[in-house]
mmCIF file of C-alpha atoms and ligand atoms in Angstrom:
data_model
loop_
_atom_site.group_PDB
_atom_site.id
_atom_site.type_symbol
_atom_site.label_atom_id
_atom_site.label_comp_id
_atom_site.label_asym_id
_atom_site.label_seq_id
_atom_site.Cartn_x
_atom_site.Cartn_y
_atom_site.Cartn_z
ATOM 1 C CA MET A 1 -13.328 -48.880 -49.279
ATOM 2 C CA ILE A 2 -11.090 -45.783 -49.205
ATOM 3 C CA LYS A 3 -10.365 -45.391 -45.497
ATOM 4 C CA ASN A 4 -7.105 -43.454 -44.888
ATOM 5 C CA LYS A 5 -6.763 -42.614 -48.595
ATOM 6 C CA ASN A 6 -5.850 -39.069 -49.687
ATOM 7 C CA PHE A 7 -8.177 -37.220 -52.075
ATOM 8 C CA LEU A 8 -5.660 -35.189 -54.088
ATOM 9 C CA LYS A 9 -6.863 -35.650 -57.664
ATOM 10 C CA LEU A 10 -9.370 -37.813 -59.526
ATOM 11 C CA LEU A 11 -6.524 -39.577 -61.358
ATOM 12 C CA ASP A 12 -5.736 -41.365 -58.066
ATOM 13 C CA TYR A 13 -9.253 -42.833 -57.918
ATOM 14 C CA SER A 14 -10.939 -45.710 -59.735
ATOM 15 C CA THR A 15 -14.391 -45.344 -61.264
ATOM 16 C CA GLU A 16 -15.668 -47.704 -58.591
ATOM 17 C CA GLU A 17 -14.253 -45.556 -55.760
ATOM 18 C CA PHE A 18 -15.626 -42.403 -57.382
ATOM 19 C CA ASN A 19 -19.095 -43.929 -57.721
ATOM 20 C CA TYR A 20 -18.936 -45.129 -54.134
ATOM 21 C CA LEU A 21 -18.348 -41.516 -53.014
ATOM 22 C CA LEU A 22 -21.362 -40.383 -55.040
ATOM 23 C CA GLU A 23 -23.558 -43.055 -53.472
ATOM 24 C CA LEU A 24 -22.372 -42.168 -49.988
ATOM 25 C CA SER A 25 -23.055 -38.484 -50.735
ATOM 26 C CA SER A 26 -26.660 -39.298 -51.709
ATOM 27 C CA LYS A 27 -27.140 -41.349 -48.561
ATOM 28 C CA LEU A 28 -25.725 -38.642 -46.293
ATOM 29 C CA LYS A 29 -27.838 -36.021 -48.059
ATOM 30 C CA ASN A 30 -31.040 -38.034 -47.590
ATOM 31 C CA ASP A 31 -30.205 -38.858 -43.989
ATOM 32 C CA LYS A 32 -29.665 -35.175 -43.191
ATOM 33 C CA LYS A 33 -32.887 -34.143 -44.940
ATOM 34 C CA ASN A 34 -34.824 -36.851 -43.094
ATOM 35 C CA GLY A 35 -33.313 -35.912 -39.730
ATOM 36 C CA ILE A 36 -31.657 -39.321 -39.277
ATOM 37 C CA GLU A 37 -28.015 -38.439 -39.886
ATOM 38 C CA LYS A 38 -25.582 -40.474 -37.778
ATOM 39 C CA LYS A 39 -22.346 -38.912 -36.535
ATOM 40 C CA HIS A 40 -19.448 -40.965 -37.923
ATOM 41 C CA LEU A 41 -16.699 -38.489 -37.004
ATOM 42 C CA LEU A 42 -17.241 -37.967 -33.270
ATOM 43 C CA GLY A 43 -13.999 -36.930 -31.579
ATOM 44 C CA LYS A 44 -12.142 -36.361 -34.857
ATOM 45 C CA ASN A 45 -10.183 -33.129 -35.446
ATOM 46 C CA ILE A 46 -9.894 -31.572 -38.861
ATOM 47 C CA VAL A 47 -7.755 -28.671 -40.086
ATOM 48 C CA LEU A 48 -8.570 -26.553 -43.118
ATOM 49 C CA ILE A 49 -5.660 -24.756 -44.791
ATOM 50 C CA PHE A 50 -6.719 -22.023 -47.208
ATOM 51 C CA GLU A 51 -4.067 -20.095 -49.131
ATOM 52 C CA LYS A 52 -6.822 -18.758 -51.428
ATOM 53 C CA ASP A 53 -10.321 -17.446 -50.633
ATOM 54 C CA SER A 54 -13.394 -19.676 -50.433
ATOM 55 C CA THR A 55 -17.060 -19.620 -49.491
ATOM 56 C CA ARG A 56 -18.465 -23.004 -50.558
ATOM 57 C CA THR A 57 -15.483 -25.260 -49.971
ATOM 58 C CA ARG A 58 -14.622 -23.871 -46.567
ATOM 59 C CA CYS A 59 -18.225 -23.877 -45.352
ATOM 60 C CA ALA A 60 -18.875 -27.365 -46.763
ATOM 61 C CA PHE A 61 -15.901 -28.736 -44.832
ATOM 62 C CA GLU A 62 -16.922 -26.874 -41.668
ATOM 63 C CA VAL A 63 -20.626 -27.748 -41.725
ATOM 64 C CA GLY A 64 -19.931 -31.281 -42.990
ATOM 65 C CA ALA A 65 -17.475 -31.875 -40.152
ATOM 66 C CA MET A 66 -19.784 -30.352 -37.536
ATOM 67 C CA ASP A 67 -22.805 -32.357 -38.767
ATOM 68 C CA GLN A 68 -20.686 -35.479 -38.320
ATOM 69 C CA GLY A 69 -19.458 -34.538 -34.835
ATOM 70 C CA ALA A 70 -15.896 -33.467 -35.728
ATOM 71 C CA ASN A 71 -14.027 -30.341 -34.577
ATOM 72 C CA VAL A 72 -12.533 -27.905 -37.089
ATOM 73 C CA THR A 73 -9.599 -25.458 -37.170
ATOM 74 C CA TYR A 74 -9.381 -22.915 -40.016
ATOM 75 C CA LEU A 75 -5.978 -21.627 -41.115
ATOM 76 C CA GLY A 76 -6.360 -18.744 -43.567
ATOM 77 C CA PRO A 77 -3.982 -17.170 -46.065
ATOM 78 C CA SER A 78 -2.206 -15.362 -43.217
ATOM 79 C CA GLY A 79 -1.659 -16.106 -39.545
ATOM 80 C CA SER A 80 0.187 -19.431 -39.641
ATOM 81 C CA GLN A 81 3.825 -20.291 -40.343
ATOM 82 C CA ILE A 82 2.952 -22.311 -43.452
ATOM 83 C CA GLY A 83 5.213 -21.707 -46.425
ATOM 84 C CA LYS A 84 6.825 -18.631 -44.850
ATOM 85 C CA LYS A 85 8.798 -19.920 -41.869
ATOM 86 C CA GLU A 86 7.950 -23.607 -42.164
ATOM 87 C CA SER A 87 8.107 -25.938 -45.132
ATOM 88 C CA ILE A 88 5.127 -27.954 -46.308
ATOM 89 C CA GLU A 89 6.887 -31.199 -45.292
ATOM 90 C CA ASP A 90 7.357 -29.962 -41.710
ATOM 91 C CA THR A 91 3.843 -28.491 -41.531
ATOM 92 C CA ALA A 92 2.438 -31.812 -42.745
ATOM 93 C CA ARG A 93 4.191 -33.757 -39.988
ATOM 94 C CA VAL A 94 3.110 -31.299 -37.267
ATOM 95 C CA LEU A 95 -0.525 -31.077 -38.350
ATOM 96 C CA GLY A 96 -0.641 -34.819 -39.032
ATOM 97 C CA SER A 97 0.207 -35.441 -35.376
ATOM 98 C CA PHE A 98 -2.567 -33.127 -34.124
ATOM 99 C CA TYR A 99 -5.343 -33.783 -36.627
ATOM 100 C CA ASP A 100 -7.173 -36.725 -38.217
ATOM 101 C CA GLY A 101 -7.613 -35.041 -41.605
ATOM 102 C CA ILE A 102 -6.235 -32.029 -43.506
ATOM 103 C CA GLN A 103 -7.908 -29.966 -46.230
ATOM 104 C CA TYR A 104 -5.649 -27.833 -48.440
ATOM 105 C CA ARG A 105 -6.562 -25.107 -50.942
ATOM 106 C CA GLY A 106 -3.715 -23.318 -52.643
ATOM 107 C CA TYR A 107 -1.599 -22.905 -55.722
ATOM 108 C CA ALA A 108 0.654 -25.726 -56.926
ATOM 109 C CA GLN A 109 -0.712 -29.265 -57.091
ATOM 110 C CA GLU A 110 2.738 -30.323 -55.897
ATOM 111 C CA THR A 111 2.093 -28.663 -52.525
ATOM 112 C CA VAL A 112 -0.964 -30.765 -51.766
ATOM 113 C CA GLU A 113 0.895 -33.864 -53.016
ATOM 114 C CA ILE A 114 3.728 -33.149 -50.527
ATOM 115 C CA LEU A 115 1.213 -32.644 -47.713
ATOM 116 C CA GLY A 116 -0.367 -35.952 -48.666
ATOM 117 C CA LYS A 117 2.984 -37.691 -48.645
ATOM 118 C CA TYR A 118 4.159 -36.469 -45.235
ATOM 119 C CA ALA A 119 1.008 -35.961 -43.131
ATOM 120 C CA GLY A 120 0.263 -39.589 -42.259
ATOM 121 C CA VAL A 121 -3.468 -38.728 -42.198
ATOM 122 C CA PRO A 122 -5.875 -38.193 -45.130
ATOM 123 C CA VAL A 123 -5.298 -34.966 -47.071
ATOM 124 C CA TRP A 124 -8.098 -33.538 -49.245
ATOM 125 C CA ASN A 125 -7.499 -31.156 -52.147
ATOM 126 C CA GLY A 126 -9.933 -28.229 -51.854
ATOM 127 C CA LEU A 127 -8.583 -26.657 -55.105
ATOM 128 C CA THR A 128 -5.183 -26.097 -56.652
ATOM 129 C CA ASP A 129 -4.247 -24.312 -59.865
ATOM 130 C CA GLU A 130 -4.412 -27.697 -61.606
ATOM 131 C CA PHE A 131 -7.355 -29.565 -60.104
ATOM 132 C CA HIS A 132 -10.590 -29.091 -58.129
ATOM 133 C CA PRO A 133 -11.638 -32.689 -57.431
ATOM 134 C CA THR A 134 -14.180 -32.111 -54.644
ATOM 135 C CA GLN A 135 -16.127 -29.852 -57.006
ATOM 136 C CA ILE A 136 -16.534 -32.656 -59.538
ATOM 137 C CA LEU A 137 -18.248 -34.884 -57.011
ATOM 138 C CA ALA A 138 -20.866 -32.176 -56.385
ATOM 139 C CA ASP A 139 -21.265 -31.548 -60.116
ATOM 140 C CA PHE A 140 -21.740 -35.202 -60.960
ATOM 141 C CA LEU A 141 -24.118 -35.788 -58.042
ATOM 142 C CA THR A 142 -26.207 -32.900 -59.410
ATOM 143 C CA ILE A 143 -26.179 -34.374 -62.933
ATOM 144 C CA LYS A 144 -27.076 -37.829 -61.597
ATOM 145 C CA GLU A 145 -29.966 -36.390 -59.617
ATOM 146 C CA LYS A 146 -31.287 -34.765 -62.788
ATOM 147 C CA TYR A 147 -30.797 -37.579 -65.343
ATOM 148 C CA GLY A 148 -30.565 -40.683 -63.109
ATOM 149 C CA LYS A 149 -27.199 -41.609 -64.670
ATOM 150 C CA LEU A 150 -23.826 -40.265 -65.791
ATOM 151 C CA MET A 151 -22.855 -42.755 -68.503
ATOM 152 C CA GLY A 152 -23.544 -41.290 -71.949
ATOM 153 C CA ILE A 153 -24.619 -37.865 -70.679
ATOM 154 C CA LYS A 154 -23.509 -35.149 -73.084
ATOM 155 C CA MET A 155 -21.676 -32.341 -71.329
ATOM 156 C CA ALA A 156 -19.927 -29.275 -72.757
ATOM 157 C CA TYR A 157 -17.489 -27.159 -70.776
ATOM 158 C CA LEU A 158 -17.010 -23.680 -72.224
ATOM 159 C CA GLY A 159 -14.294 -21.204 -71.346
ATOM 160 C CA ASP A 160 -10.805 -21.682 -69.963
ATOM 161 C CA GLY A 161 -10.414 -25.369 -70.817
ATOM 162 C CA ARG A 162 -7.046 -25.723 -69.159
ATOM 163 C CA ASN A 163 -7.875 -24.403 -65.708
ATOM 164 C CA ASN A 164 -8.581 -26.534 -62.636
ATOM 165 C CA MET A 165 -12.230 -27.002 -63.670
ATOM 166 C CA GLY A 166 -11.566 -27.898 -67.307
ATOM 167 C CA ASN A 167 -8.904 -30.398 -66.243
ATOM 168 C CA SER A 168 -10.968 -31.988 -63.493
ATOM 169 C CA LEU A 169 -14.219 -32.198 -65.454
ATOM 170 C CA MET A 170 -12.365 -33.894 -68.303
ATOM 171 C CA ILE A 171 -10.864 -36.548 -66.032
ATOM 172 C CA GLY A 172 -14.148 -37.060 -64.168
ATOM 173 C CA ALA A 173 -16.125 -37.350 -67.405
ATOM 174 C CA ALA A 174 -13.654 -39.917 -68.727
ATOM 175 C CA MET A 175 -13.992 -41.944 -65.530
ATOM 176 C CA VAL A 176 -17.786 -42.191 -65.671
ATOM 177 C CA GLY A 177 -18.235 -42.697 -69.426
ATOM 178 C CA MET A 178 -19.668 -39.331 -70.445
ATOM 179 C CA ASP A 179 -19.741 -37.762 -73.908
ATOM 180 C CA PHE A 180 -17.698 -34.719 -72.916
ATOM 181 C CA LYS A 181 -16.581 -31.708 -74.928
ATOM 182 C CA ILE A 182 -14.188 -28.897 -74.159
ATOM 183 C CA VAL A 183 -15.451 -25.953 -76.200
ATOM 184 C CA ALA A 184 -12.784 -23.256 -76.209
ATOM 185 C CA PRO A 185 -10.137 -21.514 -78.294
ATOM 186 C CA ILE A 186 -7.492 -24.115 -79.194
ATOM 187 C CA ASP A 187 -4.800 -22.514 -77.020
ATOM 188 C CA LEU A 188 -7.080 -22.912 -73.992
ATOM 189 C CA PHE A 189 -7.490 -26.681 -74.339
ATOM 190 C CA PRO A 190 -6.026 -28.788 -71.478
ATOM 191 C CA GLU A 191 -2.337 -29.792 -71.655
ATOM 192 C CA LYS A 192 -1.659 -32.582 -74.158
ATOM 193 C CA GLU A 193 -0.230 -34.870 -71.470
ATOM 194 C CA LEU A 194 -3.415 -34.625 -69.388
ATOM 195 C CA ILE A 195 -5.615 -35.132 -72.464
ATOM 196 C CA ASN A 196 -3.669 -38.336 -73.165
ATOM 197 C CA LYS A 197 -4.289 -39.559 -69.617
ATOM 198 C CA ALA A 198 -7.993 -38.787 -69.976
ATOM 199 C CA GLN A 199 -8.130 -40.614 -73.332
ATOM 200 C CA GLU A 200 -6.512 -43.681 -71.722
ATOM 201 C CA ILE A 201 -9.238 -43.727 -69.052
ATOM 202 C CA ALA A 202 -11.923 -43.108 -71.680
ATOM 203 C CA LYS A 203 -10.847 -46.273 -73.521
ATOM 204 C CA THR A 204 -11.728 -48.319 -70.439
ATOM 205 C CA THR A 205 -15.101 -46.670 -69.733
ATOM 206 C CA GLY A 206 -16.477 -45.910 -73.204
ATOM 207 C CA ALA A 207 -16.321 -42.153 -72.597
ATOM 208 C CA LYS A 208 -16.052 -39.901 -75.631
ATOM 209 C CA LEU A 209 -13.841 -36.813 -75.350
ATOM 210 C CA THR A 210 -13.990 -34.011 -77.913
ATOM 211 C CA PHE A 211 -11.979 -30.792 -78.107
ATOM 212 C CA THR A 212 -13.421 -28.138 -80.371
ATOM 213 C CA ASP A 213 -13.385 -24.391 -80.904
ATOM 214 C CA SER A 214 -16.705 -24.596 -82.767
ATOM 215 C CA LEU A 215 -19.816 -23.642 -80.828
ATOM 216 C CA GLU A 216 -22.011 -25.551 -83.222
ATOM 217 C CA ASP A 217 -20.054 -28.810 -82.838
ATOM 218 C CA GLY A 218 -19.693 -28.150 -79.126
ATOM 219 C CA VAL A 219 -23.148 -27.422 -77.807
ATOM 220 C CA THR A 220 -25.734 -28.678 -80.305
ATOM 221 C CA ASP A 221 -28.072 -31.083 -78.445
ATOM 222 C CA ILE A 222 -25.872 -31.065 -75.353
ATOM 223 C CA ASP A 223 -27.447 -32.041 -71.997
ATOM 224 C CA VAL A 224 -25.211 -30.180 -69.559
ATOM 225 C CA VAL A 225 -23.639 -26.778 -70.231
ATOM 226 C CA TYR A 226 -20.860 -25.896 -67.799
ATOM 227 C CA THR A 227 -18.715 -22.799 -67.531
ATOM 228 C CA ASP A 228 -16.340 -21.174 -65.070
ATOM 229 C CA VAL A 229 -14.659 -17.809 -64.553
ATOM 230 C CA TRP A 230 -12.351 -16.671 -67.355
ATOM 231 C CA VAL A 231 -9.527 -15.763 -64.972
ATOM 232 C CA SER A 232 -8.889 -18.012 -62.001
ATOM 233 C CA MET A 233 -7.643 -17.189 -58.518
ATOM 234 C CA GLY A 234 -3.897 -16.686 -58.506
ATOM 235 C CA GLU A 235 -3.666 -15.624 -62.166
ATOM 236 C CA ASP A 236 -2.174 -12.270 -63.139
ATOM 237 C CA PRO A 237 -5.056 -9.734 -63.423
ATOM 238 C CA GLY A 238 -3.213 -8.438 -66.509
ATOM 239 C CA VAL A 239 -4.609 -11.380 -68.489
ATOM 240 C CA TRP A 240 -8.219 -10.123 -68.276
ATOM 241 C CA LYS A 241 -8.125 -8.148 -71.533
ATOM 242 C CA GLU A 242 -6.855 -11.036 -73.621
ATOM 243 C CA ARG A 243 -9.131 -13.569 -71.899
ATOM 244 C CA ILE A 244 -12.241 -11.428 -72.511
ATOM 245 C CA GLU A 245 -11.358 -11.072 -76.186
ATOM 246 C CA LYS A 246 -10.800 -14.800 -76.546
ATOM 247 C CA LEU A 247 -13.701 -16.043 -74.475
ATOM 248 C CA LEU A 248 -16.539 -13.616 -75.125
ATOM 249 C CA PRO A 249 -17.647 -15.763 -78.117
ATOM 250 C CA TYR A 250 -17.955 -18.670 -75.662
ATOM 251 C CA GLN A 251 -20.186 -16.797 -73.224
ATOM 252 C CA VAL A 252 -23.146 -18.901 -72.096
ATOM 253 C CA ASN A 253 -26.121 -16.820 -73.204
ATOM 254 C CA LYS A 254 -29.667 -17.483 -74.390
ATOM 255 C CA ASN A 255 -28.645 -18.046 -78.025
ATOM 256 C CA LEU A 256 -26.184 -20.697 -76.921
ATOM 257 C CA MET A 257 -28.662 -22.394 -74.587
ATOM 258 C CA ASP A 258 -31.207 -22.461 -77.438
ATOM 259 C CA MET A 259 -28.821 -24.757 -79.355
ATOM 260 C CA THR A 260 -28.750 -27.349 -76.538
ATOM 261 C CA ALA A 261 -31.091 -30.278 -75.800
ATOM 262 C CA LYS A 262 -34.678 -29.473 -74.799
ATOM 263 C CA ASP A 263 -34.147 -30.793 -71.288
ATOM 264 C CA SER A 264 -30.635 -29.311 -70.839
ATOM 265 C CA ILE A 265 -29.256 -27.779 -67.659
ATOM 266 C CA PHE A 266 -26.719 -25.088 -66.847
ATOM 267 C CA LEU A 267 -24.034 -25.628 -64.196
ATOM 268 C CA HIS A 268 -21.265 -23.421 -62.783
ATOM 269 C CA CYS A 269 -18.939 -24.139 -59.883
ATOM 270 C CA LEU A 270 -19.431 -20.524 -58.660
ATOM 271 C CA PRO A 271 -18.654 -17.800 -57.838
ATOM 272 C CA SER A 272 -19.738 -16.418 -61.226
ATOM 273 C CA PHE A 273 -19.662 -13.055 -62.958
ATOM 274 C CA HIS A 274 -23.136 -12.568 -64.379
ATOM 275 C CA ASN A 275 -23.861 -8.994 -63.203
ATOM 276 C CA GLN A 276 -22.184 -5.978 -61.643
ATOM 277 C CA LYS A 277 -23.066 -6.734 -58.056
ATOM 278 C CA THR A 278 -19.451 -7.589 -57.209
ATOM 279 C CA VAL A 279 -16.333 -5.460 -56.860
ATOM 280 C CA LEU A 280 -14.680 -7.306 -59.738
ATOM 281 C CA GLY A 281 -17.816 -7.192 -61.896
ATOM 282 C CA LYS A 282 -17.870 -3.387 -61.509
ATOM 283 C CA GLU A 283 -14.134 -3.072 -62.251
ATOM 284 C CA ILE A 284 -14.427 -5.139 -65.419
ATOM 285 C CA PHE A 285 -17.368 -3.039 -66.573
ATOM 286 C CA LYS A 286 -15.383 0.170 -66.029
ATOM 287 C CA LYS A 287 -12.328 -1.150 -67.873
ATOM 288 C CA PHE A 288 -13.870 -3.186 -70.678
ATOM 289 C CA GLY A 289 -17.533 -2.123 -70.831
ATOM 290 C CA ILE A 290 -18.999 -5.627 -70.515
ATOM 291 C CA ILE A 291 -21.845 -6.130 -68.058
ATOM 292 C CA GLU A 292 -21.713 -9.929 -67.906
ATOM 293 C CA MET A 293 -18.896 -12.359 -68.453
ATOM 294 C CA GLU A 294 -18.891 -16.179 -68.735
ATOM 295 C CA VAL A 295 -22.681 -16.423 -68.306
ATOM 296 C CA THR A 296 -25.450 -13.876 -68.791
ATOM 297 C CA GLY A 297 -27.780 -12.952 -65.965
ATOM 298 C CA GLU A 298 -30.646 -14.287 -68.071
ATOM 299 C CA VAL A 299 -29.201 -17.818 -68.210
ATOM 300 C CA PHE A 300 -27.882 -17.742 -64.641
ATOM 301 C CA GLU A 301 -31.331 -16.824 -63.306
ATOM 302 C CA GLY A 302 -33.200 -18.876 -65.909
ATOM 303 C CA LYS A 303 -35.092 -22.175 -65.551
ATOM 304 C CA LYS A 304 -32.268 -24.369 -66.836
ATOM 305 C CA SER A 305 -29.824 -23.090 -64.241
ATOM 306 C CA ILE A 306 -29.516 -25.375 -61.218
ATOM 307 C CA VAL A 307 -26.356 -23.808 -59.832
ATOM 308 C CA PHE A 308 -27.659 -23.439 -56.295
ATOM 309 C CA LYS A 309 -28.685 -27.120 -56.093
ATOM 310 C CA GLN A 310 -25.187 -27.840 -57.340
ATOM 311 C CA ALA A 311 -23.679 -25.556 -54.678
ATOM 312 C CA GLU A 312 -25.669 -27.301 -51.931
ATOM 313 C CA ASN A 313 -24.251 -30.607 -53.123
ATOM 314 C CA ARG A 314 -20.759 -29.358 -52.191
ATOM 315 C CA LEU A 315 -21.776 -29.934 -48.578
ATOM 316 C CA HIS A 316 -23.025 -33.494 -49.007
ATOM 317 C CA THR A 317 -20.138 -34.611 -51.225
ATOM 318 C CA ILE A 318 -17.389 -33.071 -49.106
ATOM 319 C CA LYS A 319 -18.968 -34.664 -46.066
ATOM 320 C CA ALA A 320 -18.879 -38.001 -47.885
ATOM 321 C CA ILE A 321 -15.142 -37.625 -48.587
ATOM 322 C CA MET A 322 -14.433 -36.989 -44.914
ATOM 323 C CA VAL A 323 -16.622 -39.881 -43.751
ATOM 324 C CA ALA A 324 -15.268 -42.322 -46.355
ATOM 325 C CA THR A 325 -11.616 -41.579 -45.585
ATOM 326 C CA LEU A 326 -11.864 -41.197 -41.804
ATOM 327 C CA ALA A 327 -14.675 -43.359 -40.427
HETATM 328 N N1 LIG B 401 -16.813 -23.625 -56.109
HETATM 329 C C1 LIG B 401 -15.954 -23.272 -55.149
HETATM 330 O O1 LIG B 401 -14.927 -23.926 -54.909
HETATM 331 O O2 LIG B 401 -16.340 -22.204 -54.422
HETATM 332 P P1 LIG B 401 -15.501 -21.463 -53.283
HETATM 333 O O3 LIG B 401 -14.325 -20.795 -53.955
HETATM 334 O O4 LIG B 401 -16.461 -20.499 -52.669
HETATM 335 O O5 LIG B 401 -15.025 -22.501 -52.302
HETATM 336 N N1 LIG B 402 -11.286 -21.796 -61.761
HETATM 337 C C1 LIG B 402 -11.765 -21.132 -60.565
HETATM 338 C C2 LIG B 402 -12.584 -22.073 -59.748
HETATM 339 C C3 LIG B 402 -13.176 -21.467 -58.495
HETATM 340 C C4 LIG B 402 -14.006 -22.428 -57.718
HETATM 341 C C5 LIG B 402 -10.583 -20.604 -59.787
HETATM 342 O O1 LIG B 402 -9.622 -21.344 -59.584
HETATM 343 O O2 LIG B 402 -10.614 -19.442 -59.368
#
C-alpha cells in the first residue's frame, strides 16, 4: 500500500494508510512474540542519520532492521560530512545510491523533506523540531491495545503544546477521530496554521480538537494523559526558568490523575524527568529546587503508567514502517 513512500510527517498520510501501519505493527509484534517472524528485508541496507541523541528510536530502527534481515549503518552527530562539508541534497543522492532506506533525526523539518526529495529511496523522520511521526504510531498502538479502538478516545496532552509531540499528537488524533485536548498555557498552543490543518482533517473523521489552559476542562474524565519534556532537544537551555514557571501547574501528578477517568492511562514518549537520577534532573534541582518536572515519580511508577509498554511498541511500529515502505 505504501511501498517506496517516505514517512516524513503524518500530514502526508491518509487515515487508511496510518491504520494499515498500526495493523502491520500488531502483526509483526505477535509474530515476533510467537517466534514466527518472517524476514521481509533480507539483503536490504539501511542508514540511520542522527544529528540529535536517541535511545529508543535508534535501537528500534537497528533491532527492527536486524530482526527483518537488513543491515544497518549508524551515522551520529559527528563523524560524517553531512551538513558541514556536504549539503543535504548531495548527501541524499550519495546515500540513496548505497542504501535502500534512510532514517533522519535532526533539527529542521525542511532538512528531512529535502532528504526525502533527493534520496530516491524511502526516508523516515525519526524526529525533527516540528514533528515526531514514528512516535505517534507507537503511542496509538499502545492506546489501541488498551481500549480496542482509537475513535472517540479522550486524550489530553499537557505541557509544551507546540513542540514536536504536541504537533504530531494533534495531527494523529485528528486523523483517527479522537477527542483530543491540548492543555497548556495559551502561548504554548500549536501554531495557528497547523491547528487549521488539524481542524480540516478533524472535519472528515469526526475528531474533536480542544485547546485549553484550564486543567479542569482539560483532564476531567479523560482516558489518556500524555506529557513530554518541558524543554526539547535543540532548544536554548536558557528557557528552562520560564518553562518551569509556565508549566509547573501542568505537571502530571496524583491530583491531576485523580480527575481523569477511572480506567485512565498515563503515557510519555520518554525520556522523562521524574526524579534526580539523571545529570539534567540533578542540575535542575540545584538551580530551581524542583525534584520532579513534567510528571511525578508517583505517577510515572504508578499503576496507570504504561510508558514501558509504549516504549516497546517503538520497535514494532518502526519495524512496520520499514517493512511497509521497503518490502
Ligand atoms: N521517544 C524517543 O524518541 O526516544 P529517543 O530520544 O530515546 O529516541
Ligand atoms: N520533545 C522531545 C521529544 C523527545 C522524544 C524532544 O524533542 O526532545
